[in-house]
Amino acid sequence: MQYHLLHFKEIDSTNSYLKNTYRLLDNFTFVSTDYQSKGKGREDRVWQSESGENLMFSFLIKNEELMKLSSILSIMIAVEVVKEIEKYDVNNVSVKWPNDVLINDKKVCGILLEGQVPEYLVIGVGLNVNQKEFPDGLRRPATSLSLELNEDVNLDELKERLFKNIVNNFSNPQTDAYLDYFREHNYLLNKRVRVLINNEPFIGEVVGVDDNFCLQILSSDMILHIDSGEIEIL
Ligand code: BTN
């Protein structure tokens, strides 16, 4: 399956680039960069990454069938990242619903989904690869592949494999396989959490993931099925 690749030495944000130019570009156009001057995280946060050390990319989805999966695309990408990381013999890699990848409780990858269905979607991925030091005061401690492995990783090889796997697997998405993988790597399983539903707080224990990739939280005698939002671990 074909894909298009653009690489910039520096850009404001690969997500912003695709959001501004999607009309002119094809499905599966990937944009990567060495450095972002205005990298974006979720909830209007800033995504900072040392120049040339990490993988930062976004790709465009215009395919109708894939856009129907918009609610689970972040998890699908997180699973692709976990599979790639596990090839390096790293243990304790997990998906923190809805869209982070962790190694040993530390964040190694964040995912930002933007766009307007049915027109287009942009999926942005920031994966810490060779960065060794991270700023103090991050919401969650960060790590990188090289910190976990004690050696640097070839960024170009990792990027090429990941892009090819994404394109191949997203061209014919096996959602059951993604669900199984997510269930086996669910960071929040058995954790006590607090979640806001329509501004009402619920406290409970994560007991699993349902067939629609919603998080199941046992709260009092109810099982809540959560399909979006932020979860706070207690
Ligand atoms: C998060 O965890 O808050 C999501 C971080 C997403 C960062 C990536 S880096 C490439 C792409 N371009 C951006 O501006 N953000 C995403």
Short mmCIF file of C-alpha atoms and ligand atoms in Angstrom, two decimals:
data_model
loop_
_atom_site.label_atom_id
_atom_site.label_comp_id
_atom_site.label_asym_id
_atom_site.label_seq_id
_atom_site.Cartn_x
_atom_site.Cartn_y
_atom_site.Cartn_z
CA MET A 1 0.00 0.00 0.00
CA GLN A 2 1.28 3.43 -1.00
CA TYR A 3 1.93 6.36 1.27
CA HIS A 4 3.41 9.85 0.90
CA LEU A 5 6.14 11.24 3.09
CA LEU A 6 7.19 14.84 3.72
CA HIS A 7 10.02 15.67 6.10
CA PHE A 8 10.87 19.12 7.48
CA LYS A 9 13.99 20.04 9.43
CA GLU A 10 11.82 22.47 11.38
CA ILE A 11 8.12 23.28 11.42
CA ASP A 12 5.64 24.83 13.83
CA SER A 13 3.65 21.61 14.30
CA THR A 14 3.16 18.62 11.99
CA ASN A 15 -0.49 18.44 13.11
CA SER A 16 -1.04 22.11 12.23
CA TYR A 17 0.66 21.62 8.85
CA LEU A 18 -1.74 18.85 7.86
CA LYS A 19 -4.76 20.69 9.24
CA ASN A 20 -3.87 23.67 7.02
CA THR A 21 -3.13 21.70 3.85
CA TYR A 22 -5.32 18.59 4.02
CA ARG A 23 -7.44 19.66 1.05
CA LEU A 24 -4.42 19.34 -1.26
CA LEU A 25 -3.05 16.11 0.14
CA ASP A 26 -3.88 12.41 -0.12
CA ASN A 27 -4.90 9.83 2.43
CA PHE A 28 -1.83 8.43 4.24
CA THR A 29 0.34 11.52 3.80
CA PHE A 30 2.92 11.45 6.58
CA VAL A 31 4.71 14.58 7.77
CA SER A 32 7.70 14.22 10.06
CA THR A 33 10.13 16.74 11.48
CA ASP A 34 13.35 17.08 13.46
CA TYR A 35 12.01 19.99 15.47
CA GLN A 36 8.67 21.66 16.23
CA SER A 37 8.58 25.28 17.37
CA LYS A 38 4.91 25.04 18.42
CA GLY A 39 4.39 21.35 19.16
CA LYS A 40 0.92 20.70 20.51
CA GLY A 41 -0.21 18.28 23.19
CA ARG A 42 -3.68 17.35 24.31
CA GLU A 43 -5.84 19.84 26.22
CA ASP A 44 -3.94 22.81 24.74
CA ARG A 45 -0.70 21.71 26.33
CA VAL A 46 2.70 22.21 24.72
CA TRP A 47 4.68 19.25 23.33
CA GLN A 48 8.41 19.87 23.69
CA SER A 49 11.03 17.68 22.15
CA GLU A 50 14.79 18.10 21.65
CA SER A 51 15.80 18.67 18.03
CA GLY A 52 16.68 15.50 16.11
CA GLU A 53 16.34 13.20 19.12
CA ASN A 54 12.79 11.95 18.85
CA LEU A 55 10.14 10.87 16.42
CA MET A 56 7.51 13.51 15.73
CA PHE A 57 5.05 12.96 12.93
CA SER A 58 1.46 13.30 11.86
CA PHE A 59 -0.48 11.57 9.14
CA LEU A 60 -3.62 12.36 7.25
CA ILE A 61 -6.68 10.17 7.01
CA LYS A 62 -9.28 10.87 4.37
CA ASN A 63 -10.49 7.34 3.83
CA GLU A 64 -14.19 7.02 4.75
CA GLU A 65 -13.92 3.56 6.32
CA LEU A 66 -11.03 4.62 8.55
CA MET A 67 -12.80 7.78 9.62
CA LYS A 68 -15.67 5.62 10.88
CA LEU A 69 -13.14 4.26 13.40
CA SER A 70 -12.30 7.75 14.71
CA SER A 71 -13.16 6.85 18.31
CA ILE A 72 -10.60 4.03 18.40
CA LEU A 73 -7.84 5.34 16.10
CA SER A 74 -5.78 6.69 19.00
CA ILE A 75 -5.77 3.29 20.66
CA MET A 76 -4.93 1.62 17.34
CA ILE A 77 -1.91 3.91 16.92
CA ALA A 78 -0.88 3.41 20.54
CA VAL A 79 -0.95 -0.37 19.90
CA GLU A 80 1.24 0.04 16.79
CA VAL A 81 3.74 2.03 18.88
CA VAL A 82 3.71 -0.59 21.66
CA LYS A 83 4.33 -3.38 19.13
CA GLU A 84 7.30 -1.45 17.72
CA ILE A 85 8.77 -0.73 21.16
CA GLU A 86 8.43 -4.38 22.17
CA LYS A 87 10.66 -5.37 19.23
CA TYR A 88 13.51 -3.76 21.19
CA ASP A 89 13.00 -6.15 24.10
CA VAL A 90 11.62 -3.51 26.41
CA ASN A 91 9.32 -4.81 29.15
CA ASN A 92 6.35 -3.23 30.86
CA VAL A 93 5.09 -1.29 27.87
CA SER A 94 1.44 -0.34 28.17
CA VAL A 95 -1.33 1.75 26.66
CA LYS A 96 -2.78 4.31 29.02
CA TRP A 97 -6.29 4.91 27.78
CA PRO A 98 -7.15 6.94 25.77
CA ASN A 99 -3.85 7.74 24.07
CA ASP A 100 -0.54 7.50 25.87
CA VAL A 101 2.11 4.82 25.75
CA LEU A 102 4.03 4.18 28.95
CA ILE A 103 7.11 2.20 29.88
CA ASN A 104 7.35 1.36 33.57
CA ASP A 105 4.82 4.05 34.55
CA LYS A 106 6.64 6.74 32.55
CA LYS A 107 5.31 8.38 29.41
CA VAL A 108 7.22 7.54 26.24
CA CYS A 109 4.64 8.54 23.62
CA GLY A 110 1.67 10.89 23.29
CA ILE A 111 -0.94 10.95 20.55
CA LEU A 112 -3.07 13.87 19.39
CA LEU A 113 -6.07 13.31 17.12
CA GLU A 114 -7.58 16.33 15.40
CA GLY A 115 -9.79 17.02 12.40
CA GLN A 116 -13.32 17.10 11.17
CA VAL A 117 -15.12 13.89 10.24
CA PRO A 118 -16.23 13.22 7.48
CA GLU A 119 -13.68 15.55 5.84
CA TYR A 120 -10.38 14.48 7.35
CA LEU A 121 -8.52 13.39 10.46
CA VAL A 122 -4.95 14.09 11.53
CA ILE A 123 -3.17 11.77 13.93
CA GLY A 124 -0.05 13.20 15.54
CA VAL A 125 2.49 11.09 17.38
CA GLY A 126 5.38 12.16 19.59
CA LEU A 127 7.63 9.26 20.56
CA ASN A 128 10.63 9.87 22.80
CA VAL A 129 13.49 7.92 21.25
CA ASN A 130 16.98 9.22 22.05
CA GLN A 131 16.33 12.14 24.41
CA LYS A 132 18.10 11.62 27.75
CA GLU A 133 16.89 14.53 29.84
CA PHE A 134 13.40 15.86 30.31
CA PRO A 135 12.20 19.09 31.93
CA ASP A 136 11.17 19.06 35.59
CA GLY A 137 7.55 19.50 36.46
CA LEU A 138 5.99 17.39 33.71
CA ARG A 139 2.50 16.09 34.55
CA ARG A 140 3.82 12.56 34.33
CA PRO A 141 7.49 11.53 34.41
CA ALA A 142 8.85 10.93 30.92
CA THR A 143 11.21 8.36 29.51
CA SER A 144 12.65 7.46 26.12
CA LEU A 145 13.61 4.25 24.36
CA SER A 146 17.30 4.98 24.78
CA LEU A 147 16.92 5.60 28.53
CA GLU A 148 15.18 2.24 28.88
CA LEU A 149 17.68 0.40 26.68
CA ASN A 150 20.84 2.21 27.70
CA GLU A 151 21.71 2.73 24.07
CA ASP A 152 20.63 4.93 21.19
CA VAL A 153 18.14 3.74 18.62
CA ASN A 154 18.30 4.35 14.85
CA LEU A 155 15.53 6.87 14.35
CA ASP A 156 15.15 6.43 10.58
CA GLU A 157 14.80 2.65 10.77
CA LEU A 158 12.24 2.90 13.55
CA LYS A 159 10.30 5.52 11.61
CA GLU A 160 10.22 3.51 8.39
CA ARG A 161 9.03 0.33 10.10
CA LEU A 162 6.36 2.17 12.07
CA PHE A 163 5.00 4.01 9.02
CA LYS A 164 4.87 0.82 6.96
CA ASN A 165 3.09 -1.09 9.73
CA ILE A 166 0.58 1.73 10.22
CA VAL A 167 -0.21 1.89 6.50
CA ASN A 168 -0.47 -1.88 6.07
CA ASN A 169 -2.54 -2.50 9.19
CA PHE A 170 -4.77 0.55 8.78
CA SER A 171 -5.50 -0.42 5.18
CA ASN A 172 -7.37 -3.46 6.43
CA PRO A 173 -7.93 -2.82 10.14
CA GLN A 174 -8.43 -5.91 12.28
CA THR A 175 -10.20 -4.23 15.16
CA ASP A 176 -10.49 -7.46 17.17
CA ALA A 177 -6.73 -7.89 17.12
CA TYR A 178 -6.27 -4.29 18.28
CA LEU A 179 -8.80 -4.88 21.06
CA ASP A 180 -7.00 -8.03 22.26
CA TYR A 181 -3.66 -6.25 22.25
CA PHE A 182 -5.08 -3.28 24.13
CA ARG A 183 -6.66 -5.55 26.75
CA GLU A 184 -3.30 -7.25 27.28
CA HIS A 185 -1.50 -3.90 27.67
CA ASN A 186 -4.09 -1.86 29.56
CA TYR A 187 -2.16 0.29 32.02
CA LEU A 188 -5.27 1.32 33.96
CA LEU A 189 -6.51 -2.21 34.64
CA ASN A 190 -7.24 -2.71 38.36
CA LYS A 191 -6.36 0.90 39.16
CA ARG A 192 -8.58 3.11 41.31
CA VAL A 193 -9.58 6.16 39.29
CA ARG A 194 -11.72 9.24 39.29
CA VAL A 195 -13.59 10.23 36.15
CA LEU A 196 -15.89 13.14 35.34
CA ILE A 197 -19.10 12.33 33.50
CA ASN A 198 -21.15 15.41 32.59
CA ASN A 199 -19.14 17.23 35.26
CA GLU A 200 -20.17 14.69 37.90
CA PRO A 201 -17.23 12.88 39.54
CA PHE A 202 -17.27 9.08 39.81
CA ILE A 203 -14.70 7.03 41.70
CA GLY A 204 -14.17 3.38 40.95
CA GLU A 205 -11.86 0.61 39.80
CA VAL A 206 -11.02 -0.10 36.19
CA VAL A 207 -12.20 -3.65 35.53
CA GLY A 208 -11.68 -3.94 31.78
CA VAL A 209 -12.39 -2.71 28.28
CA ASP A 210 -15.65 -3.48 26.48
CA ASP A 211 -15.99 -4.56 22.84
CA ASN A 212 -16.24 -0.91 21.75
CA PHE A 213 -12.88 -0.05 23.36
CA CYS A 214 -14.65 1.81 26.21
CA LEU A 215 -13.06 1.67 29.61
CA GLN A 216 -15.17 -0.22 32.16
CA ILE A 217 -15.13 1.25 35.65
CA LEU A 218 -16.83 -0.43 38.59
CA SER A 219 -18.27 2.38 40.70
CA SER A 220 -20.55 1.44 43.62
CA ASP A 221 -22.66 -1.29 41.99
CA MET A 222 -22.54 0.11 38.47
CA ILE A 223 -20.24 -0.60 35.58
CA LEU A 224 -19.58 2.65 33.76
CA HIS A 225 -18.52 2.49 30.11
CA ILE A 226 -16.30 5.49 29.38
CA ASP A 227 -15.68 6.45 25.76
CA SER A 228 -13.85 9.76 26.19
CA GLY A 229 -12.38 12.13 28.71
CA GLU A 230 -9.58 12.37 31.21
CA ILE A 231 -9.02 9.84 33.95
CA GLU A 232 -7.27 10.63 37.19
CA ILE A 233 -5.49 7.79 38.94
CA LEU A 234 -6.01 7.84 42.72
C1 BTN B 1 -0.09 14.48 24.29
O1 BTN B 1 0.34 13.52 24.90
O2 BTN B 1 -0.53 15.47 24.88
C2 BTN B 1 -0.11 14.41 22.78
C3 BTN B 1 1.22 14.81 22.21
C4 BTN B 1 1.26 14.76 20.69
C5 BTN B 1 2.57 15.31 20.15
C6 BTN B 1 2.70 15.11 18.68
S1 BTN B 1 4.33 15.47 18.09
C7 BTN B 1 3.79 15.41 16.44
C8 BTN B 1 2.40 16.03 16.38
N1 BTN B 1 2.47 17.45 16.17
C9 BTN B 1 2.06 18.14 17.23
O3 BTN B 1 2.04 19.40 17.33
N2 BTN B 1 1.66 17.31 18.21
C10 BTN B 1 1.77 15.92 17.79
#
